[in-house]
Coordinates of C-alpha atoms in Angstrom, one line a residue:
Chain A
X1 CA -38.3 38.0 -105.6
X2 CA -34.7 38.2 -107.1
X3 CA -33.9 40.6 -104.2
X4 CA -35.2 38.3 -101.7
X5 CA -33.1 35.4 -103.0
X6 CA -30.0 37.6 -103.2
X7 CA -30.7 38.7 -99.7
X8 CA -30.8 35.1 -98.7
X9 CA -27.5 34.4 -100.5
X10 CA -25.9 37.4 -98.9
X11 CA -27.1 37.0 -95.5
X12 CA -28.2 33.4 -95.4
X13 CA -25.7 32.4 -92.6
X14 CA -26.8 35.2 -90.4
X15 CA -30.4 34.4 -90.9
X16 CA -29.7 30.7 -90.4
X17 CA -27.8 31.7 -87.1
X18 CA -30.8 33.6 -85.8
X19 CA -33.3 31.0 -86.8
X20 CA -31.2 28.2 -85.1
X21 CA -30.6 30.2 -82.0
X22 CA -34.4 31.0 -81.8
X23 CA -35.2 27.1 -82.3
X24 CA -32.6 26.4 -79.4
X25 CA -34.1 29.0 -77.0
X26 CA -37.7 27.8 -77.8
X27 CA -36.4 24.3 -77.0
X28 CA -34.5 25.4 -73.8
X29 CA -37.6 27.4 -72.5
X30 CA -40.1 24.8 -73.4
X31 CA -38.4 21.6 -72.5
X32 CA -36.4 22.3 -69.6
X33 CA -38.1 22.8 -66.3
X34 CA -35.3 24.9 -64.5
X35 CA -34.9 27.4 -67.3
X36 CA -38.7 27.7 -67.5
X37 CA -38.8 28.4 -63.7
X38 CA -35.9 30.8 -64.0
X39 CA -37.4 32.4 -67.2
X40 CA -40.5 33.3 -65.0
X41 CA -38.3 33.8 -62.0
X42 CA -35.9 36.5 -63.7
X43 CA -38.8 38.7 -64.3
X44 CA -39.8 38.2 -60.6
X45 CA -36.3 39.1 -59.7
X46 CA -36.7 42.5 -61.4
X47 CA -40.1 42.8 -59.9
X48 CA -39.0 41.9 -56.5
X49 CA -36.2 44.5 -56.5
X50 CA -38.7 47.1 -57.5
X51 CA -41.1 46.0 -54.9
X52 CA -38.4 46.1 -52.2
X53 CA -37.4 49.6 -53.4
X54 CA -41.0 50.7 -53.1
X55 CA -41.3 49.2 -49.5
X56 CA -38.2 50.9 -48.3
X57 CA -39.6 54.2 -49.6
X58 CA -42.9 53.7 -47.9
X59 CA -41.5 52.0 -44.9
X60 CA -41.1 55.4 -43.2
X61 CA -44.8 56.3 -43.5
X62 CA -45.6 52.9 -41.9
X63 CA -43.3 53.3 -38.8
X64 CA -45.9 54.9 -36.9
X65 CA -48.4 52.1 -37.2
X66 CA -45.6 49.6 -36.6
X67 CA -44.5 51.5 -33.5
X68 CA -48.2 51.4 -32.3
X69 CA -48.6 47.7 -32.8
X70 CA -45.3 47.1 -31.1
X71 CA -46.4 49.2 -28.2
X72 CA -49.6 47.2 -27.8
X73 CA -47.7 44.0 -28.0
X74 CA -45.2 45.1 -25.2
X75 CA -48.2 46.2 -23.1
X76 CA -49.6 42.6 -23.4
X77 CA -46.3 41.1 -22.6
X78 CA -45.7 43.3 -19.6
X79 CA -49.2 42.6 -18.4
X80 CA -48.4 38.9 -18.3
X81 CA -45.1 39.5 -16.5
X82 CA -47.1 41.3 -13.8
X83 CA -49.6 38.5 -13.7
X84 CA -47.0 36.0 -13.4
X85 CA -45.5 37.7 -10.4
X86 CA -48.9 37.8 -8.7
X87 CA -49.9 34.2 -9.6
X88 CA -46.5 33.1 -8.0
X89 CA -46.7 35.1 -5.0
X90 CA -50.3 35.7 -4.0
X91 CA -53.3 33.6 -4.4
X92 CA -52.5 30.6 -6.9
X93 CA -55.3 30.0 -9.5
X94 CA -57.1 33.1 -8.9
X95 CA -58.5 34.4 -12.1
X96 CA -59.3 37.9 -10.8
X97 CA -55.8 38.6 -9.9
X98 CA -54.6 37.7 -13.3
X99 CA -57.1 40.2 -14.9
X100 CA -56.4 42.8 -12.3
X101 CA -53.9 45.0 -14.2
X102 CA -54.0 46.0 -17.8
X103 CA -51.6 48.4 -19.6
X104 CA -52.4 51.3 -21.9
X105 CA -49.6 52.2 -24.3
X106 CA -48.9 55.9 -24.7
X107 CA -46.3 58.1 -26.0
X108 CA -44.6 60.9 -24.1
X109 CA -45.1 64.1 -26.0
X110 CA -43.4 66.5 -23.5
X111 CA -41.2 66.1 -20.6
X112 CA -39.0 68.1 -18.2
X113 CA -36.0 66.7 -16.3
X114 CA -33.9 69.7 -15.2
X115 CA -36.2 71.2 -12.7
X116 CA -37.0 70.5 -9.1
X117 CA -40.5 69.4 -10.0
X118 CA -40.5 67.5 -13.3
X119 CA -43.5 66.6 -15.3
X120 CA -44.5 64.5 -18.3
X121 CA -47.3 64.8 -20.7
X122 CA -48.8 61.9 -22.4
X123 CA -50.8 61.7 -25.8
X124 CA -53.8 59.9 -24.2
X125 CA -56.4 61.1 -21.8
X126 CA -59.8 60.4 -20.3
X127 CA -61.1 59.2 -23.5
X128 CA -58.6 56.4 -23.6
X129 CA -59.4 55.6 -19.9
X130 CA -56.6 57.3 -18.3
X131 CA -57.6 59.0 -14.8
X132 CA -55.8 60.8 -12.1
X133 CA -53.9 58.4 -9.7
X134 CA -52.9 55.8 -12.3
X135 CA -49.2 54.7 -12.3
X136 CA -47.0 55.0 -15.3
X137 CA -44.1 52.7 -16.1
X138 CA -41.5 52.6 -18.9
X139 CA -41.7 48.9 -19.1
X140 CA -41.4 46.0 -16.7
X141 CA -38.1 47.6 -15.6
X142 CA -38.6 51.3 -14.6
X143 CA -41.1 53.7 -13.1
X144 CA -42.1 57.0 -14.8
X145 CA -44.6 58.7 -12.4
X146 CA -48.1 59.0 -11.5
X147 CA -51.0 60.7 -13.5
X148 CA -52.1 63.9 -11.8
X149 CA -54.7 65.3 -14.2
X150 CA -56.2 64.3 -17.3
X151 CA -58.0 66.0 -20.2
X152 CA -59.9 64.4 -23.0
X153 CA -56.8 63.6 -25.1
X154 CA -53.9 64.3 -22.8
X155 CA -52.5 63.2 -19.4
X156 CA -50.3 65.1 -17.1
X157 CA -47.9 63.0 -15.2
X158 CA -45.7 63.8 -12.1
X159 CA -42.4 62.5 -12.9
X160 CA -40.6 60.3 -10.4
X161 CA -38.2 63.3 -10.4
X162 CA -40.5 65.4 -8.4
X163 CA -40.3 66.6 -4.8
X164 CA -43.9 65.4 -4.4
X165 CA -43.3 61.9 -5.4
X166 CA -43.9 59.2 -2.8
X167 CA -44.0 55.6 -3.9
X168 CA -44.1 52.7 -1.7
X169 CA -41.2 50.2 -2.4
X170 CA -39.6 47.3 -0.9
X171 CA -36.4 45.4 -1.4
X172 CA -36.7 42.2 -3.5
X173 CA -36.4 39.1 -1.2
X174 CA -36.3 41.2 2.0
X175 CA -38.9 42.2 4.3
X176 CA -40.0 45.8 5.2
X177 CA -41.0 48.6 3.1
X178 CA -40.3 52.2 2.5
X179 CA -40.9 55.3 0.4
X180 CA -39.1 56.2 -2.6
X181 CA -38.5 60.1 -2.9
X182 CA -36.3 62.3 -5.1
X183 CA -34.1 64.3 -2.9
X184 CA -31.1 65.2 -4.8
X185 CA -31.0 66.8 -8.3
X186 CA -29.5 63.6 -9.9
X187 CA -32.0 62.3 -12.6
X188 CA -30.4 58.8 -12.3
X189 CA -30.7 58.4 -8.5
X190 CA -33.4 58.4 -5.9
X191 CA -33.6 57.9 -2.2
X192 CA -35.5 55.1 -0.3
X193 CA -36.6 56.4 3.2
X194 CA -38.2 55.0 6.2
X195 CA -37.0 51.3 5.9
X196 CA -36.5 50.4 9.6
X197 CA -32.8 49.9 10.4
X198 CA -33.2 46.5 11.9
X199 CA -34.0 45.1 8.4
X200 CA -31.2 43.2 6.7
X201 CA -30.3 45.1 3.4
X202 CA -27.2 45.1 1.4
X203 CA -25.6 47.2 -1.3
X204 CA -26.6 45.7 -4.7
X205 CA -30.1 44.7 -3.8
X206 CA -32.9 45.4 -6.2
X207 CA -35.7 47.7 -5.2
X208 CA -39.1 46.8 -6.5
X209 CA -42.6 48.3 -6.0
X210 CA -44.4 47.0 -3.0
X211 CA -47.9 46.9 -4.3
X212 CA -49.2 48.6 -1.3
X213 CA -51.0 51.1 -3.3
X214 CA -53.5 51.1 -6.2
X215 CA -51.0 52.7 -8.5
X216 CA -48.4 50.1 -9.1
X217 CA -48.5 46.3 -8.9
X218 CA -45.8 44.5 -6.8
X219 CA -42.5 43.6 -8.5
X220 CA -42.0 46.4 -11.0
X221 CA -38.3 46.8 -11.1
X222 CA -37.1 50.3 -9.9
X223 CA -33.3 50.2 -9.2
X224 CA -30.3 49.0 -7.6
X225 CA -29.0 50.0 -4.2
X226 CA -26.0 52.0 -4.4
X227 CA -25.3 53.0 -0.9
X228 CA -26.8 52.7 2.5
X229 CA -26.6 55.2 5.3
X230 CA -28.2 55.7 8.8
X231 CA -28.9 59.4 9.4
X232 CA -27.7 60.2 12.9
X233 CA -30.6 60.1 15.3
X234 CA -32.8 58.3 13.0
X235 CA -34.5 54.9 13.2
X236 CA -34.5 54.1 9.4
X237 CA -32.0 53.9 6.6
X238 CA -31.6 56.6 3.8
X239 CA -30.8 54.4 0.9
X240 CA -29.5 55.8 -2.3
X241 CA -31.2 53.9 -5.2
X242 CA -29.7 54.0 -8.8
X243 CA -32.6 53.8 -11.2
X244 CA -32.7 51.1 -14.0
X245 CA -34.2 53.3 -16.6
X246 CA -32.9 56.8 -17.8
X247 CA -35.8 59.1 -17.5
X248 CA -34.1 61.6 -19.6
X249 CA -34.4 59.5 -22.7
X250 CA -37.8 57.7 -22.3
X251 CA -40.1 58.2 -25.2
X252 CA -43.1 55.7 -24.5
X253 CA -44.8 54.8 -21.4
X254 CA -47.5 52.4 -20.3
X255 CA -50.3 53.5 -18.1
X256 CA -51.2 50.9 -15.5
X257 CA -55.1 50.4 -15.3
X258 CA -56.0 48.7 -12.0
X259 CA -59.6 47.4 -12.3
X260 CA -60.1 47.2 -8.7
X261 CA -58.6 50.6 -7.7
X262 CA -61.9 52.3 -7.1
X263 CA -63.1 49.4 -5.0
X264 CA -60.0 49.4 -2.9
X265 CA -60.0 53.2 -2.3
X266 CA -63.6 53.1 -1.3
X267 CA -63.2 50.3 1.2
X268 CA -60.0 52.0 2.7
X269 CA -61.8 55.5 2.9
X270 CA -64.8 53.8 4.6
X271 CA -62.6 52.4 7.3
X272 CA -60.8 55.6 7.7
X273 CA -64.0 57.5 8.3
X274 CA -65.3 55.2 11.2
Chain B
X1 CA -12.4 19.1 -100.5
X2 CA -14.0 15.6 -100.2
X3 CA -11.0 14.2 -98.4
X4 CA -12.0 16.4 -95.4
X5 CA -15.6 15.1 -95.2
X6 CA -14.7 11.5 -93.8
X7 CA -12.1 12.5 -91.2
X8 CA -14.2 15.4 -90.0
X9 CA -17.3 13.2 -89.6
X10 CA -15.2 10.7 -87.8
X11 CA -13.7 13.5 -85.5
X12 CA -17.2 14.8 -84.7
X13 CA -18.5 11.1 -84.0
X14 CA -15.5 10.5 -81.8
X15 CA -15.8 13.8 -79.9
X16 CA -19.4 13.2 -79.5
X17 CA -18.9 9.7 -78.0
X18 CA -16.0 10.8 -75.7
X19 CA -18.0 13.6 -74.6
X20 CA -21.1 11.7 -73.6
X21 CA -19.3 8.4 -72.5
X22 CA -16.3 9.7 -70.7
X23 CA -16.3 13.6 -69.9
X24 CA -20.1 13.7 -69.1
X25 CA -19.2 11.2 -66.1
X26 CA -16.3 13.1 -64.6
X27 CA -18.1 16.4 -64.1
X28 CA -17.3 17.5 -60.7
X29 CA -18.1 20.4 -58.1
X30 CA -15.6 22.4 -56.2
X31 CA -16.5 23.6 -52.8
X32 CA -20.2 22.6 -53.6
X33 CA -20.7 25.8 -55.5
X34 CA -18.5 25.7 -58.6
X35 CA -19.5 23.3 -61.4
X36 CA -16.5 22.0 -63.4
X37 CA -17.6 20.6 -66.8
X38 CA -15.4 19.1 -69.3
X39 CA -16.5 20.6 -72.7
X40 CA -14.2 19.2 -75.4
X41 CA -17.0 19.0 -78.1
X42 CA -16.4 22.6 -79.5
X43 CA -13.2 21.2 -81.0
X44 CA -15.4 19.4 -83.6
X45 CA -16.6 22.7 -84.9
X46 CA -13.3 24.6 -84.4
X47 CA -11.3 22.0 -86.4
X48 CA -13.5 22.1 -89.5
X49 CA -11.5 23.5 -92.5
X50 CA -11.2 27.3 -92.4
X51 CA -13.2 27.8 -95.7
X52 CA -16.0 25.8 -94.5
X53 CA -19.3 27.7 -95.5
X54 CA -21.0 29.3 -92.6
X55 CA -24.3 27.6 -93.2
X56 CA -22.7 24.3 -92.9
X57 CA -20.9 25.2 -89.8
X58 CA -24.1 26.3 -88.2
X59 CA -26.0 23.3 -89.2
X60 CA -23.4 20.9 -88.0
X61 CA -23.2 22.7 -84.8
X62 CA -26.8 22.7 -84.3
X63 CA -27.2 18.9 -85.0
X64 CA -24.3 18.1 -82.8
X65 CA -25.5 20.3 -80.0
X66 CA -29.0 18.7 -80.1
X67 CA -27.2 15.3 -80.1
X68 CA -25.4 16.2 -77.0
X69 CA -28.5 17.7 -75.3
X70 CA -30.3 14.5 -75.8
X71 CA -27.8 12.8 -73.6
X72 CA -27.2 15.6 -71.3
X73 CA -31.1 16.0 -70.7
X74 CA -30.7 19.8 -71.4
X75 CA -32.5 20.3 -74.7
X76 CA -31.2 23.2 -76.5
X77 CA -28.5 24.5 -74.3
X78 CA -25.4 22.9 -75.8
X79 CA -27.0 23.6 -79.2
X80 CA -27.6 27.2 -78.5
X81 CA -24.1 27.6 -77.3
X82 CA -22.4 25.8 -80.0
X83 CA -24.4 27.4 -82.8
X84 CA -23.1 30.8 -81.3
X85 CA -19.4 29.3 -81.3
X86 CA -19.9 28.2 -84.8
X87 CA -21.2 31.6 -85.8
X88 CA -18.2 33.7 -84.2
X89 CA -15.7 31.1 -85.4
X90 CA -15.4 33.0 -88.6
X91 CA -14.8 36.3 -86.8
X92 CA -12.1 34.8 -84.5
X93 CA -10.4 33.3 -87.6
X94 CA -10.4 36.6 -89.4
X95 CA -9.2 38.5 -86.3
X96 CA -6.1 36.3 -85.8
X97 CA -5.2 35.8 -89.5
X98 CA -1.6 35.1 -90.0
X99 CA 0.6 37.6 -92.1
X100 CA 0.4 35.3 -95.2
X101 CA -3.3 34.6 -95.1
X102 CA -5.2 31.3 -95.3
X103 CA -5.1 28.6 -97.9
X104 CA -8.3 27.2 -99.3
X105 CA -7.9 23.9 -97.6
X106 CA -6.2 24.9 -94.4
X107 CA -7.5 23.1 -91.2
X108 CA -6.9 24.9 -88.0
X109 CA -4.4 22.6 -86.4
X110 CA -1.1 23.0 -84.6
X111 CA 0.7 21.4 -87.6
X112 CA -0.5 24.0 -89.9
X113 CA -0.2 27.2 -87.9
X114 CA 2.0 26.5 -85.0
X115 CA 1.2 26.3 -81.3
X116 CA 0.9 29.9 -80.5
X117 CA -1.7 30.6 -83.1
X118 CA -3.7 27.5 -82.1
X119 CA -3.6 28.3 -78.5
X120 CA -4.9 31.8 -79.1
X121 CA -7.6 30.5 -81.4
X122 CA -8.7 27.6 -79.2
X123 CA -8.7 29.9 -75.9
X124 CA -10.7 32.6 -77.5
X125 CA -13.2 30.4 -78.8
X126 CA -13.4 27.9 -75.9
X127 CA -13.8 30.6 -73.3
X128 CA -16.6 32.2 -75.3
X129 CA -18.4 28.9 -75.8
X130 CA -18.1 28.0 -72.2
X131 CA -19.2 31.4 -70.9
X132 CA -22.2 31.3 -73.0
X133 CA -22.9 27.6 -72.2
X134 CA -23.1 28.5 -68.5
X135 CA -25.0 31.8 -69.0
X136 CA -27.7 29.9 -70.9
X137 CA -27.7 27.1 -68.3
X138 CA -28.2 29.7 -65.4
X139 CA -30.5 31.7 -67.8
X140 CA -30.1 34.7 -65.7
X141 CA -27.4 37.2 -65.0
X142 CA -28.3 37.5 -61.4
X143 CA -25.8 34.6 -61.0
X144 CA -23.1 36.4 -62.9
X145 CA -20.5 35.6 -60.2
X146 CA -21.2 32.0 -60.2
X147 CA -21.2 31.8 -64.1
X148 CA -17.9 33.4 -64.0
X149 CA -16.4 31.0 -61.6
X150 CA -17.9 28.0 -63.3
X151 CA -16.7 29.3 -66.7
X152 CA -13.2 29.9 -65.7
X153 CA -12.6 26.6 -63.9
X154 CA -14.3 24.5 -66.7
X155 CA -12.3 26.5 -69.3
X156 CA -9.1 25.5 -67.6
X157 CA -9.7 21.8 -67.5
X158 CA -11.3 21.6 -70.9
X159 CA -8.4 23.6 -72.4
X160 CA -5.8 21.3 -70.8
X161 CA -7.7 18.2 -72.2
X162 CA -8.0 19.6 -75.6
X163 CA -4.4 20.7 -75.8
X164 CA -3.1 17.3 -74.7
X165 CA -5.3 15.5 -77.2
X166 CA -3.8 17.9 -79.9
X167 CA -0.3 17.3 -78.8
X168 CA -0.8 13.5 -78.5
X169 CA -2.6 12.9 -81.9
X170 CA -1.3 15.9 -83.9
X171 CA -4.2 15.7 -86.4
X172 CA -3.3 16.3 -90.1
X173 CA -7.0 17.0 -91.1

């Protein structure tokens, strides 16, 4: 007991200081709203920092899922763009046209660009609804090619940069249509042939898909006209088109699913056989 | 010793009233971010006689602080800061002890120790008090930069006001 009293005498001021500060802080935390909020918050700041660290660490593993969802979102947006193009230009108010095209997002897993006949491989196949003859685009701006062959899980695409490529194209706000081919070895330029030379066409015009096939809807932007020539003795232009998209760096692609393709091809074949 | 009780009580009361009636009203903000407070009440603790028992210092500080908090609607903040200031006052006084030491009844004033010593004493104690005050008010060192700015500007204005009062009234006790 004596010791306790002696201790109190010796350290009384310090003890009193601690006691008074404890009283003060108890009052501060209990009676003041802001400090109470901050008291709870400060721990949250720490927790929040930890959470942020954790999420940055785990972000990389989520990137794949994130990419997939973005791809799906993009597919829907491009579908809408195509639908708008059609609802403006073709049959107003037709529901079937709006639903004609849908897009399947895919990833390009293999590509060549430096050969005379270039190819792509996509990471989805017939299991996902991909079939030979479907068009492949990079986005609303830019074609990629046409599916030539599919397996269960992969699809083989003939690139635009291929000597076999023939895509029906037209010039925006002009009449007449021609065929887009790849003649020179430049991966950024293609040639639009067989537009009759009486058509009015100028350098700088935009080349779009014509929609005269089951592969691509009308209005996918392809490129800009860079130069126009008329080969001697020919009745049509040879137009150099600079592509909007760079096929050497493309990583994702959308396959265009045309719900009425089979119907159209069947009908056209019947007419052909007669 | 008794002759110090009345003037000190008076000084505490006057500083208390001046703080809540005058300086509480002229708190202002700079740039909508920096809060500038005039905190002159620490002078009441700082000018108690040097040999005042620590217990008394702490209790006076606590009561004065709580009294201010009632008017500032910030229960505990002024008290906590002021109790801490009272606690470290002894350390500061010991740190800057003049060559000839202190007399039993010395009061820390300009008259007794000269202006250099007083400025040293006042600025040390005041900056610590104001920094602690803003720290407790923010209650989180996440706002360290804001606390520093608030402290610096508040210290400057408070210091000027206290020094002026000292030079004008030149208190004996």
